[in-house]
mmCIF file of C-alpha atoms in Angstrom:
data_model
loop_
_atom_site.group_PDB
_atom_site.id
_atom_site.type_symbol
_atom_site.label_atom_id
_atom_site.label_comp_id
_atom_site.label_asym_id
_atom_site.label_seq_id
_atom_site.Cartn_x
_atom_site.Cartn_y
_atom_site.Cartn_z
ATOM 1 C CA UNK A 1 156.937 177.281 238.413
ATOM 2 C CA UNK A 2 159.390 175.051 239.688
ATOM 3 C CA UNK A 3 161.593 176.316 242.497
ATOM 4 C CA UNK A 4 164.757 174.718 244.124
ATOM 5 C CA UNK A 5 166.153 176.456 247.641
ATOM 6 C CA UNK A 6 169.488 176.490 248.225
ATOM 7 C CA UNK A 7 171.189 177.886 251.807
ATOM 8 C CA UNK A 8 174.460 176.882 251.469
ATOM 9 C CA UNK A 9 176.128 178.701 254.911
ATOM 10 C CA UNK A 10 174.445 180.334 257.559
ATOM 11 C CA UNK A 11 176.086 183.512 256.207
ATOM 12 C CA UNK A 12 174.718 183.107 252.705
ATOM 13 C CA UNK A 13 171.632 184.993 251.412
ATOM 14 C CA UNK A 14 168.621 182.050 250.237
ATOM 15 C CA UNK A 15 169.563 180.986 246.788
ATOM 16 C CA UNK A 16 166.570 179.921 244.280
ATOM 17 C CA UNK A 17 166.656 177.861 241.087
ATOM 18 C CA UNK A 18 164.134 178.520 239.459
ATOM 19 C CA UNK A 19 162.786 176.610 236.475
ATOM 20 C CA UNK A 20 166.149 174.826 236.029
ATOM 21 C CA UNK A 21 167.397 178.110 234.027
ATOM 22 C CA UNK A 22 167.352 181.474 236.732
ATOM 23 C CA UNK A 23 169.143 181.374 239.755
ATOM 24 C CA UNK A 24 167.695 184.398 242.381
ATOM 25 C CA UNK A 25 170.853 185.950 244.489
ATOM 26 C CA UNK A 26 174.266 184.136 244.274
ATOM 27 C CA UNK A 27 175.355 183.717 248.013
ATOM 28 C CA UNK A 28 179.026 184.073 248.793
ATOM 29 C CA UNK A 29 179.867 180.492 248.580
ATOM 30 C CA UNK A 30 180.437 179.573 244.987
ATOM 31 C CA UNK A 31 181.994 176.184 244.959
ATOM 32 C CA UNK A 32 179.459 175.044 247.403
ATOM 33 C CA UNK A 33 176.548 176.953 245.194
ATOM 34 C CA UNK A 34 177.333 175.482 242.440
ATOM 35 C CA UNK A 35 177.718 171.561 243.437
ATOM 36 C CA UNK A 36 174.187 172.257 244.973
ATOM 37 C CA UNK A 37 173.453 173.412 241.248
ATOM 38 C CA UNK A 38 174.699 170.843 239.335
ATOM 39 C CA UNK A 39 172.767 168.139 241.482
ATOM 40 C CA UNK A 40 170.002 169.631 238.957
ATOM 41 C CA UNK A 41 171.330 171.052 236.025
ATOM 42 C CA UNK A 42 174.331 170.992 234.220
ATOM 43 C CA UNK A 43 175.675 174.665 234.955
ATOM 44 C CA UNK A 44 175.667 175.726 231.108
ATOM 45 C CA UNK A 45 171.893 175.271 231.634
ATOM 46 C CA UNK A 46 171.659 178.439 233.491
ATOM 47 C CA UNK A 47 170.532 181.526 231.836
ATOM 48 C CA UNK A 48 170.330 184.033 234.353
ATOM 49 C CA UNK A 49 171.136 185.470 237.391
ATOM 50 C CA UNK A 50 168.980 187.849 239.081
ATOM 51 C CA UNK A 51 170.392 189.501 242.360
ATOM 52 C CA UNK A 52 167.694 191.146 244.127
ATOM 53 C CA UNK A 53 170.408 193.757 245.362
ATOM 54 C CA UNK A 54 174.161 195.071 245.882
ATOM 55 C CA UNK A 55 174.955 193.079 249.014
ATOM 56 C CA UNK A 56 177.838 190.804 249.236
ATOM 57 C CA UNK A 57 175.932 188.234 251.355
ATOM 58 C CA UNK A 58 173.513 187.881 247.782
ATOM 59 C CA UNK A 59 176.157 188.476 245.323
ATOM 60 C CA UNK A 60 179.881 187.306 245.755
ATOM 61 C CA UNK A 61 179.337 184.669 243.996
ATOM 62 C CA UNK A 62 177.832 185.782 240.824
ATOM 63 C CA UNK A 63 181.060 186.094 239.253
ATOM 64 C CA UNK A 64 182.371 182.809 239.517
ATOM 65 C CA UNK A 65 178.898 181.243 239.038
ATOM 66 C CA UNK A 66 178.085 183.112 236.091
ATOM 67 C CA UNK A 67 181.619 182.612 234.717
ATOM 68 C CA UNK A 68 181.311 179.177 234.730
ATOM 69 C CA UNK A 69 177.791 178.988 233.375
ATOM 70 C CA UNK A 70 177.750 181.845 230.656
ATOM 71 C CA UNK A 71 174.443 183.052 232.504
ATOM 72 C CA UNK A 72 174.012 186.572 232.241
ATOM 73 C CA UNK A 73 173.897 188.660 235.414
ATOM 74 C CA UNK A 74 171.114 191.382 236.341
ATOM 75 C CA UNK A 75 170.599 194.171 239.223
ATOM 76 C CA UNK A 76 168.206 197.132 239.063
ATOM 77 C CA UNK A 77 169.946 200.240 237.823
ATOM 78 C CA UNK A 78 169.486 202.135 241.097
ATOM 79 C CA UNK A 79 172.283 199.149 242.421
ATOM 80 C CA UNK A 80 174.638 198.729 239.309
ATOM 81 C CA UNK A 81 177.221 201.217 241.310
ATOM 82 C CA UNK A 82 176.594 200.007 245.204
ATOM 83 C CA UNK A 83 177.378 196.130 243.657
ATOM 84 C CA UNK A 84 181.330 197.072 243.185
ATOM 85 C CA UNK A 85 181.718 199.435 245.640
ATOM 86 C CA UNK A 86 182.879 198.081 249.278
ATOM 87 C CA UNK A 87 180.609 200.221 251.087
ATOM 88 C CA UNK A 88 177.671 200.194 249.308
ATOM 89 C CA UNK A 89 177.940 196.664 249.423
ATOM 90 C CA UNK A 90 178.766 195.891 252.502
ATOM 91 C CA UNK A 91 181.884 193.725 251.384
ATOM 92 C CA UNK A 92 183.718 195.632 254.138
ATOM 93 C CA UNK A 93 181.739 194.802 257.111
ATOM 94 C CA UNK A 94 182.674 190.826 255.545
ATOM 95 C CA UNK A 95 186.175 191.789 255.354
ATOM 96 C CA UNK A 96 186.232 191.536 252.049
ATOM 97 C CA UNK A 97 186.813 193.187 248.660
ATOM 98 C CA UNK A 98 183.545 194.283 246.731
ATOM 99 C CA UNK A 99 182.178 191.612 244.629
ATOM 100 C CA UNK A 100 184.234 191.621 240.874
ATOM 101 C CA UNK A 101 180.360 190.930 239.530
ATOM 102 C CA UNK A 102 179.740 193.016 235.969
ATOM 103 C CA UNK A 103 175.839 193.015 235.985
ATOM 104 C CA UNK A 104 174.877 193.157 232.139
ATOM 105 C CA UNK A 105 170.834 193.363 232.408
ATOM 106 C CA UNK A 106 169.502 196.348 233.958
ATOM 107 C CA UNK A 107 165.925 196.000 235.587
ATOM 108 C CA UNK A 108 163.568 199.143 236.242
ATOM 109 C CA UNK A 109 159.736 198.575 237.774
ATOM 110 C CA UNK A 110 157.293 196.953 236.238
ATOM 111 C CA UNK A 111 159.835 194.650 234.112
ATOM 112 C CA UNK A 112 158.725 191.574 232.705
ATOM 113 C CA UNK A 113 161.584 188.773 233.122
ATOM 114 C CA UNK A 114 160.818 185.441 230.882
ATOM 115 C CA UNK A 115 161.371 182.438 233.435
ATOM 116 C CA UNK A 116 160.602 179.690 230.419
ATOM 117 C CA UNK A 117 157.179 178.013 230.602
ATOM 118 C CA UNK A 118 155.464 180.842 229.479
ATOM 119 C CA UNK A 119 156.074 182.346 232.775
ATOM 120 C CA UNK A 120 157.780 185.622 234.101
ATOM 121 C CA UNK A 121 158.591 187.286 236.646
ATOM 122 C CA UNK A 122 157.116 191.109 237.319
ATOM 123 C CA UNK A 123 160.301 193.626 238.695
ATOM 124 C CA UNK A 124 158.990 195.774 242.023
ATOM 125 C CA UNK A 125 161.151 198.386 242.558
ATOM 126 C CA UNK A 126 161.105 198.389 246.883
ATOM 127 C CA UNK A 127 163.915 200.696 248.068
ATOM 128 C CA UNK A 128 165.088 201.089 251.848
ATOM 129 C CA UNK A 129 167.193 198.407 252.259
ATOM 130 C CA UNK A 130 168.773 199.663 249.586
ATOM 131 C CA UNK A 131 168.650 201.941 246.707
ATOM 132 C CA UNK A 132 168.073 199.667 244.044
ATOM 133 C CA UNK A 133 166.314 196.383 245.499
ATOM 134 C CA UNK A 134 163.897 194.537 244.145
ATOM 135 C CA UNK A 135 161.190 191.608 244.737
ATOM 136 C CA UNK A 136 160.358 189.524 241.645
ATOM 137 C CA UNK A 137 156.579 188.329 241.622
ATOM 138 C CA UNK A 138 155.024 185.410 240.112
ATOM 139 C CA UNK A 139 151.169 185.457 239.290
ATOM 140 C CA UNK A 140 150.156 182.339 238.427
ATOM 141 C CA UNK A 141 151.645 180.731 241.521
ATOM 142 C CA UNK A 142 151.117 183.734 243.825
ATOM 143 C CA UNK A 143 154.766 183.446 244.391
ATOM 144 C CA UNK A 144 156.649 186.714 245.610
ATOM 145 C CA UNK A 145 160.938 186.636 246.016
ATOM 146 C CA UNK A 146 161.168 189.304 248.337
ATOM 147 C CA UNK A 147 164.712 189.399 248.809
ATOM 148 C CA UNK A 148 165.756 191.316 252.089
ATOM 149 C CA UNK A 149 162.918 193.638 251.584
ATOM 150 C CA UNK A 150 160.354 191.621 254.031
ATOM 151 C CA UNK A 151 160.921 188.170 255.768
ATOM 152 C CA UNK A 152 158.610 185.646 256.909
ATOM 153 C CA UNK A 153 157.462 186.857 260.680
ATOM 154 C CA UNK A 154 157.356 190.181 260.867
ATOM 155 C CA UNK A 155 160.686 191.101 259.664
ATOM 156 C CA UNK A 156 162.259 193.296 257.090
ATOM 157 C CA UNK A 157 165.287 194.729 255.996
ATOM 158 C CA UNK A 158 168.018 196.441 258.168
ATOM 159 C CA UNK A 159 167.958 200.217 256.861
ATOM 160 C CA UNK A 160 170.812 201.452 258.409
ATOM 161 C CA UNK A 161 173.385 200.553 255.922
ATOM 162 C CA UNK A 162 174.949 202.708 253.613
ATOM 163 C CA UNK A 163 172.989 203.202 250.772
ATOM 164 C CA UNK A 164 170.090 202.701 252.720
ATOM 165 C CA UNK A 165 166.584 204.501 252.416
ATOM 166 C CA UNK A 166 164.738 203.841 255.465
ATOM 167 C CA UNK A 167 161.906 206.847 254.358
ATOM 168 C CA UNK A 168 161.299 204.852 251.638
ATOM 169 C CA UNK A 169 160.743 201.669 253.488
ATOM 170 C CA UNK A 170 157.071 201.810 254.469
ATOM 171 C CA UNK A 171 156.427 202.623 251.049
ATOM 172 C CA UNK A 172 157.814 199.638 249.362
ATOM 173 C CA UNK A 173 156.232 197.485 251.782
ATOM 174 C CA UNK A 174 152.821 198.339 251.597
ATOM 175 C CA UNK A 175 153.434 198.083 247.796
ATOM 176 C CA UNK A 176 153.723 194.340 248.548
ATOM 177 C CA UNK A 177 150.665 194.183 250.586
ATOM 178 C CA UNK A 178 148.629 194.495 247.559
ATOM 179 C CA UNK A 179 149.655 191.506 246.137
ATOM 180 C CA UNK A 180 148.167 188.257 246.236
ATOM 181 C CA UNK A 181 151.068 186.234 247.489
ATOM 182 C CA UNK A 182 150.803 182.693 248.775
ATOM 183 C CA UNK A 183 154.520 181.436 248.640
ATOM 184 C CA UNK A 184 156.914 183.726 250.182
ATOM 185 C CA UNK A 185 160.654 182.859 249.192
ATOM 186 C CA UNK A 186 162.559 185.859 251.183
ATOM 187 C CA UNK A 187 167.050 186.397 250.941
ATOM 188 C CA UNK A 188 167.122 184.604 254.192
ATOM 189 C CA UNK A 189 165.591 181.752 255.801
ATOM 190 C CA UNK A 190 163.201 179.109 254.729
ATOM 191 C CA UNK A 191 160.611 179.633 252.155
ATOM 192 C CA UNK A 192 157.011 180.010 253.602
ATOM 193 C CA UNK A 193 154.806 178.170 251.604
ATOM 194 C CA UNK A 194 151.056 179.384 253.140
ATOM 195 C CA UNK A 195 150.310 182.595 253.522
ATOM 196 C CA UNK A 196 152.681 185.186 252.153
ATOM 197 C CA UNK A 197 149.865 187.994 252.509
ATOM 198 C CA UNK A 198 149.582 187.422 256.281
ATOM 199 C CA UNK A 199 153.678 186.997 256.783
ATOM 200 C CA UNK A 200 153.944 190.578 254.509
ATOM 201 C CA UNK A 201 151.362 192.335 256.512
ATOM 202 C CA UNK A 202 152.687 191.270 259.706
ATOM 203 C CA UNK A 203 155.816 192.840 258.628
ATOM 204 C CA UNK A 204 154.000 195.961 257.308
ATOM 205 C CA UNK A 205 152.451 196.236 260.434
ATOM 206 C CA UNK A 206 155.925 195.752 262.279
ATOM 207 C CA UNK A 207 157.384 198.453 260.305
ATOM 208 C CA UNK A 208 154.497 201.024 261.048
ATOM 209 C CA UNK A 209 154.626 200.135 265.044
ATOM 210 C CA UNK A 210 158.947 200.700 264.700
ATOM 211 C CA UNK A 211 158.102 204.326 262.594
ATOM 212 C CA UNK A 212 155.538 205.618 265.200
ATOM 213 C CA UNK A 213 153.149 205.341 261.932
#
């Protein structure tokens, strides 16, 4: 599997290109996004776009991006609603309208998602950040995109959004600690190439300590 990171602003969730056809979360910055693209691919390349949830920091730009692209645009069903709704996705703390995004492809757990290569990408359903997010897992590489779910260090997800469901936090986590992940590509910050299982349990173990588990 062949993965490009893209951080276009500070503000911006991590984008990945993966395998010159899927792009993982959109960011906010489109123009910006997509010159970064288009230093690998022509954009009509793209397939897909797979936002790992209804935030505006991972999904403003989806529109424009897959607009220009003709990718197709997918969100588990538990976030179709939250993506166009200012509240549920946080547009309004940006100052901005929800995103005008139509997601098309509808994910539930335990999805399959064809990456080309005779690879794919396994759907985990991890809710508490918000209803509907996901982390997309790779088995052959040990690769896990874990979206705002879990970050390298210890952290994890804010749960104190709307649409948030911090009892179902812990949960989702330790779900993720029963994977064999070496490469940890997370919504924000750098990817962390080594040991994914130690970063995940570190923030499992965080997470327990903060819940009086």
């Amino acid at each position: 599997m062949e993965v490009r990171y893209i951080c276009p602003t500070a503000y911006d969730s991590s984008v990945y290109l993966v395998n010159g056809k899927v792009l993982i979360d959109a960011g906010m910055s489109s123009d910006l996004i997509i010159r970064e693209l288009e230093k690998s691919i022509k954009l009509t390349d793209l397939e897909l776009i797979i936002l790992t949830h209804c935030h505006y920091d991972h999904t403003a730009a989806a529109a424009e991006i897959a607009e220009k692209s003709g990718a197709k645009v997918g969100i588990h069903r538990a976030d179709l609603e939250g993506v166009n709704d200012e509240y549920l996705s946080v547009s309004v703390l940006f100052g901005d309208r929800a995103p005008a995004v139509k997601p098309t492809v509808i994910y539930e757990e335990g999805d399959r998602i064809p990456i080309g290569n005779e690879e794919f990408l396994e759907v985990i359903h991890t809710p508490g950040h918000s209803k509907g997010s996901i982390c997309l897992y790779e088995p052959v590489s040990k690769s896990l995109f874990s979206g705002d779910t879990v970050f390298p260090g210890g952290g994890f997800g804010r749960m104190d959004f709307e649409g948030s469901e911090p009892e179902k936090m812990l949960g989702s986590v330790e779900k993720l600690t029963k994977l064999d992940v070496k490469n940890l590509y997370s919504g924000h910050g750098a990817p962390n190439d080594r040991d994914g299982n130690k970063q995940i349990m570190a923030s499992y173990t965080m997470l327990k300590m903060m819940m009086g588990v």
